[in-house]
Amino acid sequence: VFEVINIMLSFTSLSGSVRGVVNGWLFCTIMLPVTNYRFRKSMGWEINPALLYQAYVPTVTRDIVYGWARGFVGGALNSALAPESAFGKAAVFGIVVLAACIISSPGNEWRGYTLQPKDRKLPFAEYFKPVNYVRSTGVGATIMGIALMIGMLVTPYAEMLFGYLKEHMVLGLGVLVVIGGVFGALMKQ
């Protein structure tokens, strides 16, 4: 959803960092109820509409900082490195995402601290563990940077494949049936 909003905002006259701020705010405001629903369900906690925007301030702050950082770092790196090849552009994009994740990462700690159950809430000095913070930030930022870099690299090929399958609908349906059968067989094992 973040990338869809980002593409829509690219048609505006907003600068990269301002576009990132708007993108972060829109993304959080639209997606936080979904995120909180999934989080609360996974924890076995009560789900009610009043709690779907829980921790809005730390989450929207994190997402705005992430969006701003993507715009700012992206502009700086693209100007400095001026990548021309598809791989170069994807690599710079991956580095931009990694950097934005690291820059916005204090928001993850703030959000987690805010979401603690009241009956088991730890003081911040006990809750915050620098080693855990560095590890989870590094791993999460690396995964996100690599995933979006690879996504940028495969997107043109996926577009060509879907265009081909759209023109050859019977073949496309056959491929879909085969994929469904393979997944079905794997799920039974």
mmCIF file of C-alpha atoms in Angstrom:
data_model
loop_
_atom_site.group_PDB
_atom_site.id
_atom_site.type_symbol
_atom_site.label_atom_id
_atom_site.label_comp_id
_atom_site.label_asym_id
_atom_site.label_seq_id
_atom_site.Cartn_x
_atom_site.Cartn_y
_atom_site.Cartn_z
ATOM 1 C CA VAL A 1 0.000 0.000 0.000
ATOM 2 C CA PHE A 2 2.926 2.334 0.766
ATOM 3 C CA GLU A 3 4.272 1.891 -2.767
ATOM 4 C CA VAL A 4 0.831 2.434 -4.328
ATOM 5 C CA ILE A 5 0.392 5.686 -2.406
ATOM 6 C CA ASN A 6 3.941 6.661 -3.365
ATOM 7 C CA ILE A 7 3.213 6.122 -7.068
ATOM 8 C CA MET A 8 -0.005 8.154 -6.835
ATOM 9 C CA LEU A 9 1.832 11.002 -5.078
ATOM 10 C CA SER A 10 4.573 10.954 -7.727
ATOM 11 C CA PHE A 11 2.069 12.640 -10.050
ATOM 12 C CA THR A 12 1.899 15.647 -7.722
ATOM 13 C CA SER A 13 4.326 18.559 -7.553
ATOM 14 C CA LEU A 14 5.423 17.651 -4.005
ATOM 15 C CA SER A 15 9.159 17.262 -3.419
ATOM 16 C CA GLY A 16 10.461 13.800 -2.502
ATOM 17 C CA SER A 17 10.730 14.423 1.232
ATOM 18 C CA VAL A 18 7.349 16.231 1.468
ATOM 19 C CA ARG A 19 5.761 13.460 -0.611
ATOM 20 C CA GLY A 20 7.265 10.995 1.881
ATOM 21 C CA VAL A 21 5.703 12.812 4.824
ATOM 22 C CA VAL A 22 2.252 12.754 3.181
ATOM 23 C CA ASN A 23 2.775 9.123 2.163
ATOM 24 C CA GLY A 24 3.724 8.095 5.706
ATOM 25 C CA TRP A 25 0.682 9.824 7.175
ATOM 26 C CA LEU A 26 -1.725 8.328 4.616
ATOM 27 C CA PHE A 27 -0.217 4.846 4.897
ATOM 28 C CA CYS A 28 -0.448 4.778 8.682
ATOM 29 C CA THR A 29 -3.931 6.239 8.800
ATOM 30 C CA ILE A 30 -5.227 3.700 6.264
ATOM 31 C CA MET A 31 -3.326 0.609 7.417
ATOM 32 C CA LEU A 32 -3.037 0.925 11.216
ATOM 33 C CA PRO A 33 -6.440 -0.662 11.900
ATOM 34 C CA VAL A 34 -5.393 -3.704 9.849
ATOM 35 C CA THR A 35 -1.996 -3.894 11.568
ATOM 36 C CA ASN A 36 -3.490 -3.530 15.040
ATOM 37 C CA TYR A 37 -6.198 -6.092 14.309
ATOM 38 C CA ARG A 38 -3.596 -8.654 13.200
ATOM 39 C CA PHE A 39 -1.314 -7.793 16.140
ATOM 40 C CA ARG A 40 -4.079 -8.096 18.740
ATOM 41 C CA LYS A 41 -5.366 -11.334 17.193
ATOM 42 C CA SER A 42 -1.866 -12.868 17.195
ATOM 43 C CA MET A 43 -1.422 -11.945 20.865
ATOM 44 C CA GLY A 44 -4.845 -13.332 21.829
ATOM 45 C CA TRP A 45 -5.940 -9.907 23.054
ATOM 46 C CA GLU A 46 -9.377 -8.310 22.934
ATOM 47 C CA ILE A 47 -10.339 -6.829 19.574
ATOM 48 C CA ASN A 48 -12.726 -3.911 19.485
ATOM 49 C CA PRO A 49 -13.003 -0.913 17.144
ATOM 50 C CA ALA A 50 -11.816 1.557 19.797
ATOM 51 C CA LEU A 51 -8.424 -0.188 19.894
ATOM 52 C CA LEU A 52 -7.785 -0.319 16.139
ATOM 53 C CA TYR A 53 -5.995 3.054 16.230
ATOM 54 C CA GLN A 54 -4.046 2.217 19.403
ATOM 55 C CA ALA A 55 -0.498 3.646 19.346
ATOM 56 C CA TYR A 56 -1.422 5.981 16.470
ATOM 57 C CA VAL A 57 0.969 8.776 17.465
ATOM 58 C CA PRO A 58 4.163 6.666 17.626
ATOM 59 C CA THR A 59 3.162 4.712 14.527
ATOM 60 C CA VAL A 60 2.273 7.717 12.385
ATOM 61 C CA THR A 61 5.435 9.465 13.568
ATOM 62 C CA ARG A 62 7.526 6.432 12.565
ATOM 63 C CA ASP A 63 5.812 6.172 9.167
ATOM 64 C CA ILE A 64 6.180 9.901 8.475
ATOM 65 C CA VAL A 65 9.876 9.773 9.390
ATOM 66 C CA TYR A 66 10.281 6.683 7.162
ATOM 67 C CA GLY A 67 8.565 8.418 4.230
ATOM 68 C CA TRP A 68 10.565 11.604 4.729
ATOM 69 C CA ALA A 69 13.818 9.634 5.001
ATOM 70 C CA ARG A 70 13.065 7.725 1.799
ATOM 71 C CA GLY A 71 12.479 10.966 -0.051
ATOM 72 C CA PHE A 72 15.492 12.725 1.423
ATOM 73 C CA VAL A 73 18.007 9.858 1.226
ATOM 74 C CA GLY A 74 16.665 8.819 -2.184
ATOM 75 C CA GLY A 75 17.165 12.290 -3.589
ATOM 76 C CA ALA A 76 20.646 12.569 -2.116
ATOM 77 C CA LEU A 77 21.844 9.123 -3.267
ATOM 78 C CA ASN A 78 20.324 9.369 -6.729
ATOM 79 C CA SER A 79 21.970 12.775 -7.217
ATOM 80 C CA ALA A 80 25.325 11.601 -5.887
ATOM 81 C CA LEU A 81 25.454 8.219 -7.624
ATOM 82 C CA ALA A 82 23.254 8.826 -10.699
ATOM 83 C CA PRO A 83 22.675 5.114 -11.377
ATOM 84 C CA GLU A 84 21.918 4.306 -15.017
ATOM 85 C CA SER A 85 21.497 0.529 -15.175
ATOM 86 C CA ALA A 86 18.451 -1.304 -13.856
ATOM 87 C CA PHE A 87 20.639 -3.055 -11.295
ATOM 88 C CA GLY A 88 22.250 0.221 -10.213
ATOM 89 C CA LYS A 89 18.856 1.874 -9.748
ATOM 90 C CA ALA A 90 17.559 -1.134 -7.797
ATOM 91 C CA ALA A 91 20.691 -1.241 -5.613
ATOM 92 C CA VAL A 92 20.372 2.453 -4.769
ATOM 93 C CA PHE A 93 16.670 1.927 -4.014
ATOM 94 C CA GLY A 94 17.542 -0.966 -1.688
ATOM 95 C CA ILE A 95 20.112 1.183 0.134
ATOM 96 C CA VAL A 96 17.572 4.024 0.414
ATOM 97 C CA VAL A 97 14.994 1.679 1.961
ATOM 98 C CA LEU A 98 17.589 0.218 4.348
ATOM 99 C CA ALA A 99 18.626 3.718 5.448
ATOM 100 C CA ALA A 100 15.012 4.876 5.865
ATOM 101 C CA CYS A 101 14.224 1.823 8.001
ATOM 102 C CA ILE A 102 17.193 2.580 10.261
ATOM 103 C CA ILE A 103 16.389 6.295 10.496
ATOM 104 C CA SER A 104 12.750 5.606 11.444
ATOM 105 C CA SER A 105 13.528 2.655 13.741
ATOM 106 C CA PRO A 106 13.187 4.512 17.078
ATOM 107 C CA GLY A 107 9.487 4.702 16.200
ATOM 108 C CA ASN A 108 9.322 0.901 16.378
ATOM 109 C CA GLU A 109 10.582 0.968 19.960
ATOM 110 C CA TRP A 110 8.185 3.769 20.884
ATOM 111 C CA ARG A 111 5.277 1.848 19.315
ATOM 112 C CA GLY A 112 6.203 -1.382 21.088
ATOM 113 C CA TYR A 113 6.571 0.395 24.408
ATOM 114 C CA THR A 114 3.163 2.018 23.927
ATOM 115 C CA LEU A 115 1.466 -1.301 23.087
ATOM 116 C CA GLN A 116 2.499 -3.053 26.318
ATOM 117 C CA PRO A 117 -0.424 -4.358 28.380
ATOM 118 C CA LYS A 118 -1.057 -1.986 31.295
ATOM 119 C CA ASP A 119 -0.871 -4.772 33.893
ATOM 120 C CA ARG A 120 2.612 -5.847 32.723
ATOM 121 C CA LYS A 121 4.022 -2.498 31.550
ATOM 122 C CA LEU A 122 7.761 -2.151 32.065
ATOM 123 C CA PRO A 123 9.516 1.165 32.652
ATOM 124 C CA PHE A 124 11.315 2.311 29.505
ATOM 125 C CA ALA A 125 14.763 1.652 31.021
ATOM 126 C CA GLU A 126 13.793 -2.019 31.454
ATOM 127 C CA TYR A 127 11.813 -2.300 28.215
ATOM 128 C CA PHE A 128 14.506 -0.890 25.924
ATOM 129 C CA LYS A 129 17.380 -3.280 25.293
ATOM 130 C CA PRO A 130 20.017 -1.665 23.010
ATOM 131 C CA VAL A 131 21.399 -5.014 21.787
ATOM 132 C CA ASN A 132 17.925 -6.233 20.791
ATOM 133 C CA TYR A 133 17.165 -2.865 19.177
ATOM 134 C CA VAL A 134 20.320 -2.901 17.044
ATOM 135 C CA ARG A 135 19.831 -6.542 16.036
ATOM 136 C CA SER A 136 16.151 -6.260 15.105
ATOM 137 C CA THR A 137 16.701 -2.942 13.329
ATOM 138 C CA GLY A 138 19.644 -4.274 11.328
ATOM 139 C CA VAL A 139 17.923 -7.509 10.355
ATOM 140 C CA GLY A 140 14.586 -5.856 9.565
ATOM 141 C CA ALA A 141 16.141 -3.025 7.534
ATOM 142 C CA THR A 142 18.312 -5.454 5.577
ATOM 143 C CA ILE A 143 15.376 -7.728 4.761
ATOM 144 C CA MET A 144 13.238 -4.773 3.668
ATOM 145 C CA GLY A 145 16.015 -3.221 1.558
ATOM 146 C CA ILE A 146 16.850 -6.493 -0.218
ATOM 147 C CA ALA A 147 13.201 -7.437 -0.732
ATOM 148 C CA LEU A 148 12.272 -4.107 -2.327
ATOM 149 C CA MET A 149 15.470 -4.102 -4.408
ATOM 150 C CA ILE A 150 14.632 -7.566 -5.770
ATOM 151 C CA GLY A 151 11.044 -6.495 -6.300
ATOM 152 C CA MET A 152 12.256 -3.572 -8.391
ATOM 153 C CA LEU A 153 14.448 -5.926 -10.442
ATOM 154 C CA VAL A 154 11.721 -8.503 -11.162
ATOM 155 C CA THR A 155 8.844 -6.068 -11.766
ATOM 156 C CA PRO A 156 9.566 -5.542 -15.508
ATOM 157 C CA TYR A 157 9.690 -9.313 -16.062
ATOM 158 C CA ALA A 158 6.515 -9.875 -14.066
ATOM 159 C CA GLU A 159 4.771 -7.170 -16.117
ATOM 160 C CA MET A 160 5.854 -8.890 -19.338
ATOM 161 C CA LEU A 161 4.677 -12.280 -18.052
ATOM 162 C CA PHE A 162 1.283 -10.951 -16.964
ATOM 163 C CA GLY A 163 0.896 -9.115 -20.275
ATOM 164 C CA TYR A 164 1.625 -12.342 -22.138
ATOM 165 C CA LEU A 165 -0.772 -14.363 -19.958
ATOM 166 C CA LYS A 166 -3.467 -11.716 -20.418
ATOM 167 C CA GLU A 167 -3.191 -12.136 -24.191
ATOM 168 C CA HIS A 168 -3.175 -15.937 -23.846
ATOM 169 C CA MET A 169 -5.966 -16.391 -21.313
ATOM 170 C CA VAL A 170 -6.299 -20.186 -21.691
ATOM 171 C CA LEU A 171 -2.598 -20.677 -21.049
ATOM 172 C CA GLY A 172 -2.826 -18.300 -18.084
ATOM 173 C CA LEU A 173 -5.716 -20.249 -16.573
ATOM 174 C CA GLY A 174 -3.805 -23.506 -17.139
ATOM 175 C CA VAL A 175 -0.758 -22.117 -15.311
ATOM 176 C CA LEU A 176 -3.005 -20.950 -12.476
ATOM 177 C CA VAL A 177 -4.570 -24.423 -12.155
ATOM 178 C CA VAL A 178 -1.128 -26.074 -12.113
ATOM 179 C CA ILE A 179 0.164 -23.665 -9.464
ATOM 180 C CA GLY A 180 -2.984 -24.252 -7.379
ATOM 181 C CA GLY A 181 -2.515 -28.017 -7.681
ATOM 182 C CA VAL A 182 1.129 -27.806 -6.620
ATOM 183 C CA PHE A 183 0.288 -25.667 -3.603
ATOM 184 C CA GLY A 184 -2.593 -27.980 -2.718
ATOM 185 C CA ALA A 185 -0.311 -31.014 -2.870
ATOM 186 C CA LEU A 186 2.360 -29.279 -0.779
ATOM 187 C CA MET A 187 -0.180 -28.284 1.883
ATOM 188 C CA LYS A 188 -1.309 -31.908 2.309
ATOM 189 C CA GLN A 189 2.222 -33.078 3.155
#
